[in-house]
XYZ file of C-alpha atoms in Angstrom:
184
model
C 23.246 -31.978 13.783
C 20.989 -35.078 12.847
C 20.482 -37.167 9.415
C 16.772 -37.168 8.848
C 15.441 -39.475 6.461
C 11.619 -38.845 5.541
C 8.591 -39.153 3.053
C 5.285 -37.710 2.571
C 2.523 -39.736 1.716
C 0.207 -38.004 -0.222
C -3.488 -38.286 -1.890
C -4.651 -40.946 0.779
C -7.560 -40.927 3.514
C -5.728 -39.674 6.412
C -8.310 -40.818 8.905
C -8.429 -44.029 7.629
C -4.537 -44.476 8.170
C -4.705 -42.955 11.339
C -7.067 -45.495 12.473
C -4.809 -48.306 10.759
C -2.069 -46.972 13.073
C -3.552 -47.009 16.203
C -4.863 -50.616 15.527
C -0.966 -51.778 14.834
C -0.494 -49.922 18.447
C 1.171 -46.737 17.596
C 1.581 -44.435 20.451
C 0.326 -40.994 20.358
C 3.406 -38.473 21.368
C 2.041 -35.104 20.605
C -0.545 -32.807 19.029
C 0.476 -29.442 17.993
C -0.400 -26.290 16.633
C 2.729 -24.918 14.758
C 3.578 -21.841 12.971
C 6.358 -21.968 10.919
C 8.469 -19.434 8.842
C 10.857 -20.068 5.937
C 13.418 -17.474 5.909
C 14.826 -16.405 2.919
C 16.883 -13.184 1.357
C 15.568 -12.034 -2.114
C 19.387 -10.713 -2.732
C 21.338 -13.719 -1.487
C 18.742 -16.719 -1.803
C 19.706 -19.835 0.255
C 18.556 -22.357 -2.366
C 21.263 -22.187 -5.005
C 24.115 -21.742 -2.383
C 23.260 -24.477 0.127
C 20.290 -26.563 -1.233
C 18.609 -25.974 2.206
C 16.409 -23.713 3.689
C 16.025 -21.763 7.233
C 12.588 -22.186 9.503
C 11.757 -20.609 12.680
C 8.992 -23.175 14.611
C 6.610 -22.198 17.086
C 5.149 -25.028 18.143
C 2.662 -25.506 21.127
C 2.238 -29.021 22.334
C -1.389 -29.613 23.835
C -0.839 -32.972 24.915
C 2.760 -32.334 26.911
C 1.318 -28.705 27.792
C 4.381 -27.429 26.122
C 5.255 -23.977 24.000
C 8.625 -24.275 21.985
C 10.376 -22.463 19.464
C 13.439 -23.870 17.287
C 15.555 -22.358 14.578
C 16.563 -25.092 12.250
C 18.650 -25.250 8.875
C 17.784 -28.146 6.750
C 20.551 -28.918 4.063
C 19.142 -31.154 1.503
C 21.163 -34.409 0.693
C 19.302 -36.439 -1.823
C 15.410 -37.215 -2.729
C 16.093 -40.641 -4.467
C 13.805 -42.721 -2.994
C 13.472 -40.826 0.301
C 14.270 -37.592 1.121
C 17.434 -37.045 3.381
C 18.448 -33.640 4.930
C 21.057 -32.886 7.462
C 19.224 -30.945 10.012
C 20.965 -28.618 12.483
C 18.464 -27.248 15.280
C 18.501 -25.074 18.023
C 15.837 -23.847 20.888
C 15.451 -20.121 21.019
C 14.067 -17.765 23.290
C 12.473 -14.974 21.154
C 11.094 -15.289 18.135
C 10.747 -12.155 17.485
C 14.542 -11.089 18.285
C 15.598 -13.665 15.741
C 13.510 -12.069 13.244
C 15.278 -8.767 14.007
C 18.764 -10.443 13.793
C 18.092 -11.867 10.419
C 16.785 -8.865 8.787
C 19.800 -6.928 9.990
C 21.610 -9.810 8.159
C 19.531 -8.990 5.015
C 17.225 -11.667 5.089
C 14.078 -10.102 3.622
C 11.637 -13.066 2.938
C 9.355 -14.473 5.995
C 6.761 -16.767 4.363
C 4.269 -18.144 7.181
C 2.316 -21.232 6.970
C 0.475 -22.943 10.138
C -0.448 -26.391 10.525
C -1.934 -28.679 12.978
C 0.099 -31.945 13.536
C -0.511 -35.014 15.407
C 2.662 -37.492 16.009
C 2.453 -41.007 16.882
C 5.587 -43.439 17.211
C 5.230 -47.384 15.875
C 8.342 -49.502 15.488
C 11.004 -46.669 15.810
C 9.256 -44.570 13.171
C 7.744 -40.991 13.578
C 4.318 -40.822 11.762
C 3.060 -36.938 11.422
C -0.170 -36.101 10.314
C -0.174 -32.247 9.278
C -3.152 -30.379 7.960
C -1.557 -27.177 6.841
C -3.637 -23.822 6.380
C -5.355 -23.334 2.928
C -2.539 -20.732 2.047
C 0.038 -23.522 2.319
C -1.286 -26.810 1.150
C -4.914 -27.925 1.064
C -4.595 -31.740 1.522
C -3.712 -33.451 4.817
C -0.822 -35.848 4.559
C 1.247 -38.237 6.513
C 4.800 -37.368 6.882
C 6.871 -40.847 8.326
C 10.705 -40.416 9.465
C 12.230 -43.590 9.870
C 15.944 -45.165 9.749
C 15.877 -47.639 6.831
C 13.814 -47.885 3.862
C 12.922 -51.438 4.048
C 11.332 -50.871 7.274
C 9.282 -47.975 5.615
C 8.021 -50.220 2.849
C 7.033 -52.897 5.331
C 5.195 -50.680 7.635
C 3.438 -49.168 4.422
C 2.466 -52.859 3.732
C 0.912 -53.409 7.335
C -0.930 -49.788 7.013
C -2.315 -50.814 3.096
C -0.710 -47.546 1.901
C 0.289 -47.866 -1.838
C 3.920 -47.205 -2.184
C 3.204 -44.862 -5.490
C 1.869 -42.464 -2.992
C 4.940 -41.660 -1.384
C 6.333 -38.080 -2.290
C 10.075 -36.932 -1.397
C 9.153 -33.067 -2.214
C 9.585 -30.683 0.660
C 6.536 -28.323 1.883
C 8.078 -25.413 -0.126
C 7.863 -27.534 -3.335
C 4.501 -29.071 -2.487
C 3.110 -25.144 -1.925
C 4.841 -24.187 -5.199
C 3.054 -27.182 -6.998
C -0.304 -26.054 -5.497
C -0.025 -22.738 -6.353
C 1.062 -22.969 -10.013
C -2.035 -25.460 -10.427
C -4.440 -22.697 -9.457
C -3.222 -20.286 -11.650
C -5.239 -20.191 -15.194
């Protein structure tokens, strides 16, 4: 279990921000192709009961030549100024068997999204540049994980990123907003 503090930076020139990260000395730590499956139940939804979500993530890291599958429950704590979650994660061997187990327990919603993620580390913070498939979320963004809000604001200043570009929404919330904006 870990407590995760993160924000998403939306509506910026991601390529320019990546160049600035590199200029500041950020270290490239991974380049991944991911499949993310959000798991829920139509009869007993997770959200209202636990204020969190279940996720199965398959990650193929091209830099470190690794393929891993993780099962995660993220419990949402707060999204005042930053998003905080308690994250429980375990590595699994078989995505298919886990899905079979979940189906037998009544989980029947498996919402799949694909993304490319390039990750950097700078000053003890993680910067994930995420580009999702068009059905999930059409605009690339940067997700930043950090330990102290003050350090986040300091690095945003160094990167010339406006604090008004910060979002504490989850990808599920962003996807819902995007889908709703597409309906006429």
